[in-house]
Amino acid sequence: MLMAPVNFALPKRCAGCGHISGPEGNFCTDCWSKLDILPEVGCLLCNQPVSITGSICGPCLDAPPKHDGVLAAVDYCDTARDLALKLKYGRKPGVADVMAALMVRHARRYPDAILVPIPLHRWRIWQRGFNQSLLIARSVTRLTGQQVLPSPILRTKRTSPLGGLSRTARSREVRGAFKMDLAHIGSIKGRQVLLVDDVYTTGATTNACADVLKRAGAETVHILCWARVLKEDR
Ligand SMILES: [Zn+2]
Ligand SMILES: [Zn+2]
């Protein structure tokens, strides 16, 4: 005799605070209201929100980026930071799906793009066991059907944390830290690339990687990230 299926599904937990979330969505109402979803337009070069539409922000006027724009899901608030830490150190790979759900609107603007994660130095991979940016890239492509190229960029130097360094010191630190894996040049040449990162802070690392991809012949390189630290000098 057939038994009616019983729904054993546990109530869904908020990805931010762990409390039971609403019937839909990955967040409770409280955490959702704290997330600042970033708009798709902003500075003409990096998409940072600017007060005058169609203008270029201060940092980009100083030094135009190598990439073609930053596509960030949310502002780097406490909830956004907690999620990034959970993914990186909390061994909760499901968090990548939660991030991806809010990143797809940007990814879908470039349906033919190939996704490339920011590489970790191999020592970090050994320590952590995974590259969080690759997990995010895979989660995004499960929703969009785009292709991921897991490691076309090699990290040849272990860089120090860039926080607190001046702009010049940051670019000096990452200079020469990345190079193209020659075996993958054919997959990058002439392609639109979405360079995937968890948190976009100073932009030094992503800029160095975008430079490597552009030199390999990428048509465009946009940074696709979960959260972005918005600079003071808009
Ligand atoms: Zn919550
Ligand atoms: Zn800008």
Tab-separated table of C-alpha atoms and ligand atoms in Angstrom:
chain	number	residue	atom	x	y	z
A	1	MET	CA	0.000	0.000	0.000
A	2	LEU	CA	1.321	3.409	-0.939
A	3	MET	CA	1.750	5.899	1.820
A	4	ALA	CA	1.268	9.564	1.183
A	5	PRO	CA	4.664	11.260	1.167
A	6	VAL	CA	5.365	13.059	4.399
A	7	ASN	CA	7.119	16.378	4.212
A	8	PHE	CA	10.037	16.133	6.624
A	9	ALA	CA	11.593	19.346	5.376
A	10	LEU	CA	12.939	21.408	8.231
A	11	PRO	CA	12.044	25.073	8.340
A	12	LYS	CA	14.525	27.075	6.324
A	13	ARG	CA	17.145	28.973	8.276
A	14	CYS	CA	18.237	32.542	7.536
A	15	ALA	CA	21.685	32.543	5.897
A	16	GLY	CA	22.588	35.625	7.915
A	17	CYS	CA	21.571	34.975	11.522
A	18	GLY	CA	20.464	31.342	11.504
A	19	HIS	CA	16.955	32.096	12.753
A	20	ILE	CA	14.027	30.577	10.910
A	21	SER	CA	13.489	32.566	7.722
A	22	GLY	CA	10.240	33.309	5.964
A	23	PRO	CA	8.458	30.795	3.723
A	24	GLU	CA	10.506	32.068	0.790
A	25	GLY	CA	13.990	33.461	0.419
A	26	ASN	CA	17.290	32.770	2.111
A	27	PHE	CA	17.056	35.518	4.706
A	28	CYS	CA	14.780	36.541	7.569
A	29	THR	CA	13.036	39.879	7.174
A	30	ASP	CA	15.476	41.568	9.550
A	31	CYS	CA	18.672	40.446	7.762
A	32	TRP	CA	17.101	41.069	4.367
A	33	SER	CA	16.281	44.658	5.316
A	34	LYS	CA	19.926	45.197	6.364
A	35	LEU	CA	21.325	44.076	3.005
A	36	ASP	CA	21.966	46.990	0.680
A	37	ILE	CA	21.414	45.681	-2.849
A	38	LEU	CA	23.658	47.692	-5.162
A	39	PRO	CA	22.313	49.280	-8.343
A	40	GLU	CA	23.558	48.236	-11.765
A	41	VAL	CA	24.731	51.679	-12.782
A	42	GLY	CA	27.230	54.038	-11.167
A	43	CYS	CA	30.695	55.306	-12.078
A	44	LEU	CA	31.201	54.781	-15.819
A	45	LEU	CA	34.380	52.789	-15.217
A	46	CYS	CA	33.794	50.814	-12.019
A	47	ASN	CA	30.029	51.051	-11.250
A	48	GLN	CA	30.613	52.464	-7.788
A	49	PRO	CA	27.534	54.509	-6.835
A	50	VAL	CA	28.129	58.168	-7.745
A	51	SER	CA	26.046	61.248	-6.978
A	52	ILE	CA	25.965	62.421	-10.603
A	53	THR	CA	24.743	59.846	-13.131
A	54	GLY	CA	27.188	59.255	-15.953
A	55	SER	CA	30.262	60.532	-14.097
A	56	ILE	CA	33.545	58.876	-13.127
A	57	CYS	CA	34.432	58.382	-9.447
A	58	GLY	CA	37.523	59.892	-7.784
A	59	PRO	CA	39.623	56.692	-7.572
A	60	CYS	CA	38.979	55.933	-11.269
A	61	LEU	CA	39.943	59.482	-12.268
A	62	ASP	CA	43.243	58.952	-10.413
A	63	ALA	CA	43.924	55.572	-12.028
A	64	PRO	CA	41.506	54.083	-14.596
A	65	PRO	CA	40.984	50.372	-13.862
A	66	LYS	CA	42.103	47.579	-16.204
A	67	HIS	CA	38.685	45.930	-15.933
A	68	ASP	CA	35.423	47.056	-17.528
A	69	GLY	CA	33.321	47.440	-14.407
A	70	VAL	CA	32.474	45.921	-11.026
A	71	LEU	CA	29.203	44.013	-10.710
A	72	ALA	CA	28.587	43.647	-6.977
A	73	ALA	CA	25.466	42.125	-5.453
A	74	VAL	CA	25.491	43.991	-2.142
A	75	ASP	CA	27.307	46.626	-0.125
A	76	TYR	CA	29.800	45.119	2.360
A	77	CYS	CA	27.627	45.431	5.479
A	78	ASP	CA	27.800	43.194	8.589
A	79	THR	CA	25.453	40.582	7.094
A	80	ALA	CA	27.436	40.517	3.835
A	81	ARG	CA	30.676	40.118	5.779
A	82	ASP	CA	29.249	37.311	7.944
A	83	LEU	CA	28.291	35.355	4.836
A	84	ALA	CA	31.731	35.811	3.284
A	85	LEU	CA	33.370	34.573	6.509
A	86	LYS	CA	30.981	31.615	6.774
A	87	LEU	CA	31.916	30.531	3.273
A	88	LYS	CA	35.647	31.037	3.738
A	89	TYR	CA	36.187	29.728	7.259
A	90	GLY	CA	32.935	28.138	8.368
A	91	ARG	CA	32.988	25.318	5.821
A	92	LYS	CA	29.431	26.085	4.755
A	93	PRO	CA	29.516	25.665	0.957
A	94	GLY	CA	25.729	26.234	0.746
A	95	VAL	CA	26.447	29.906	1.423
A	96	ALA	CA	27.803	30.144	-2.140
A	97	ASP	CA	24.303	29.360	-3.457
A	98	VAL	CA	22.804	32.126	-1.321
A	99	MET	CA	25.347	34.626	-2.699
A	100	ALA	CA	24.846	33.378	-6.252
A	101	ALA	CA	21.085	33.926	-6.027
A	102	LEU	CA	21.747	37.658	-5.625
A	103	MET	CA	24.596	37.750	-8.171
A	104	VAL	CA	22.781	36.176	-11.146
A	105	ARG	CA	21.042	39.393	-12.186
A	106	HIS	CA	24.506	40.784	-13.026
A	107	ALA	CA	25.808	37.537	-14.586
A	108	ARG	CA	22.792	37.293	-16.879
A	109	ARG	CA	23.678	40.642	-18.467
A	110	TYR	CA	26.617	38.806	-20.099
A	111	PRO	CA	25.102	35.462	-21.145
A	112	ASP	CA	28.064	34.495	-23.363
A	113	ALA	CA	30.668	35.270	-20.718
A	114	ILE	CA	32.969	32.671	-19.229
A	115	LEU	CA	33.440	32.772	-15.432
A	116	VAL	CA	36.956	32.786	-13.981
A	117	PRO	CA	37.600	32.791	-10.201
A	118	ILE	CA	40.303	34.931	-8.587
A	119	PRO	CA	43.023	32.360	-7.893
A	120	LEU	CA	44.288	31.528	-4.423
A	121	HIS	CA	47.934	30.744	-3.870
A	122	ARG	CA	48.352	26.962	-3.706
A	123	TRP	CA	49.420	27.183	-0.044
A	124	ARG	CA	46.056	28.738	0.757
A	125	ILE	CA	44.264	25.997	-1.168
A	126	TRP	CA	46.169	23.405	0.851
A	127	GLN	CA	45.242	25.153	4.098
A	128	ARG	CA	41.613	25.713	3.235
A	129	GLY	CA	40.958	22.901	0.829
A	130	PHE	CA	39.004	25.015	-1.644
A	131	ASN	CA	38.865	28.363	-3.393
A	132	GLN	CA	35.761	30.230	-2.228
A	133	SER	CA	35.593	32.240	-5.462
A	134	LEU	CA	35.411	29.025	-7.472
A	135	LEU	CA	32.542	27.772	-5.281
A	136	ILE	CA	30.670	31.017	-5.952
A	137	ALA	CA	31.387	30.829	-9.698
A	138	ARG	CA	30.037	27.279	-9.840
A	139	SER	CA	26.894	28.259	-7.931
A	140	VAL	CA	26.262	31.162	-10.324
A	141	THR	CA	26.672	28.996	-13.418
A	142	ARG	CA	24.301	26.365	-12.026
A	143	LEU	CA	21.664	29.109	-12.296
A	144	THR	CA	22.776	30.689	-15.578
A	145	GLY	CA	24.214	27.810	-17.618
A	146	GLN	CA	27.406	29.785	-18.269
A	147	GLN	CA	30.781	28.060	-18.334
A	148	VAL	CA	33.433	28.170	-15.573
A	149	LEU	CA	37.136	27.994	-16.267
A	150	PRO	CA	38.504	26.979	-12.833
A	151	SER	CA	42.154	28.063	-13.021
A	152	PRO	CA	43.354	29.890	-16.131
A	153	ILE	CA	45.235	32.405	-13.942
A	154	LEU	CA	48.126	31.181	-11.821
A	155	ARG	CA	49.112	32.896	-8.601
A	156	THR	CA	52.867	32.835	-8.635
A	157	LYS	CA	53.521	34.768	-5.451
A	158	ARG	CA	51.954	34.682	-2.024
A	159	THR	CA	50.862	38.253	-1.343
A	160	SER	CA	50.495	39.872	2.077
A	161	PRO	CA	47.095	41.216	3.153
A	162	LEU	CA	46.522	44.476	1.294
A	163	GLY	CA	44.376	46.242	3.896
A	164	GLY	CA	46.066	49.311	5.323
A	165	LEU	CA	48.532	49.662	2.445
A	166	SER	CA	48.539	52.742	0.215
A	167	ARG	CA	47.309	52.466	-3.365
A	168	THR	CA	50.895	52.424	-4.676
A	169	ALA	CA	52.024	49.857	-2.100
A	170	ARG	CA	49.057	47.620	-2.984
A	171	SER	CA	49.809	47.604	-6.676
A	172	ARG	CA	53.492	46.986	-5.896
A	173	GLU	CA	52.508	44.019	-3.687
A	174	VAL	CA	50.431	42.331	-6.408
A	175	ARG	CA	52.759	43.215	-9.284
A	176	GLY	CA	53.937	40.029	-10.954
A	177	ALA	CA	51.815	37.913	-8.598
A	178	PHE	CA	49.650	36.504	-11.402
A	179	LYS	CA	50.257	34.993	-14.782
A	180	MET	CA	48.213	33.272	-17.426
A	181	ASP	CA	48.348	29.500	-17.685
A	182	LEU	CA	49.374	29.265	-21.331
A	183	ALA	CA	47.277	26.119	-21.772
A	184	HIS	CA	44.136	28.234	-21.320
A	185	ILE	CA	44.886	31.232	-23.535
A	186	GLY	CA	42.738	29.754	-26.304
A	187	SER	CA	39.711	29.685	-23.974
A	188	ILE	CA	40.116	33.363	-23.020
A	189	LYS	CA	41.038	35.014	-26.320
A	190	GLY	CA	38.149	37.017	-27.743
A	191	ARG	CA	35.832	36.100	-24.865
A	192	GLN	CA	33.836	38.167	-22.419
A	193	VAL	CA	35.055	37.235	-18.938
A	194	LEU	CA	33.383	37.587	-15.550
A	195	LEU	CA	36.155	37.531	-12.958
A	196	VAL	CA	34.571	36.188	-9.764
A	197	ASP	CA	35.551	37.340	-6.277
A	198	ASP	CA	33.842	37.085	-2.891
A	199	VAL	CA	34.556	40.593	-1.606
A	200	TYR	CA	35.822	43.510	-3.666
A	201	THR	CA	37.880	45.794	-1.445
A	202	THR	CA	40.846	47.732	-2.809
A	203	GLY	CA	40.584	46.334	-6.317
A	204	ALA	CA	44.363	45.783	-6.524
A	205	THR	CA	44.122	41.989	-6.846
A	206	THR	CA	41.212	41.990	-9.278
A	207	ASN	CA	42.877	44.690	-11.342
A	208	ALA	CA	46.077	42.639	-11.622
A	209	CYS	CA	44.049	39.575	-12.699
A	210	ALA	CA	41.996	41.637	-15.184
A	211	ASP	CA	45.261	42.863	-16.670
A	212	VAL	CA	46.454	39.256	-17.142
A	213	LEU	CA	43.153	38.315	-18.836
A	214	LYS	CA	43.208	41.374	-21.107
A	215	ARG	CA	46.780	40.621	-22.161
A	216	ALA	CA	45.622	37.098	-23.001
A	217	GLY	CA	43.105	38.650	-25.399
A	218	ALA	CA	39.891	38.771	-23.359
A	219	GLU	CA	37.401	41.089	-25.073
A	220	THR	CA	35.974	42.406	-21.806
A	221	VAL	CA	36.595	41.650	-18.123
A	222	HIS	CA	33.953	42.532	-15.539
A	223	ILE	CA	34.396	41.791	-11.852
A	224	LEU	CA	31.451	39.774	-10.521
A	225	CYS	CA	31.433	39.767	-6.738
A	226	TRP	CA	29.221	39.145	-3.760
A	227	ALA	CA	29.975	42.310	-1.791
A	228	ARG	CA	31.787	45.539	-2.392
A	229	VAL	CA	33.422	47.869	0.105
A	230	LEU	CA	32.240	51.261	-1.037
A	231	LYS	CA	34.917	53.908	-0.895
A	232	GLU	CA	34.444	57.094	1.057
A	233	ASP	CA	35.432	59.479	-1.727
A	234	ARG	CA	32.530	59.066	-4.096
B	1	ZN	ZN	18.405	36.658	9.715
B	2	ZN	ZN	34.972	54.345	-10.581
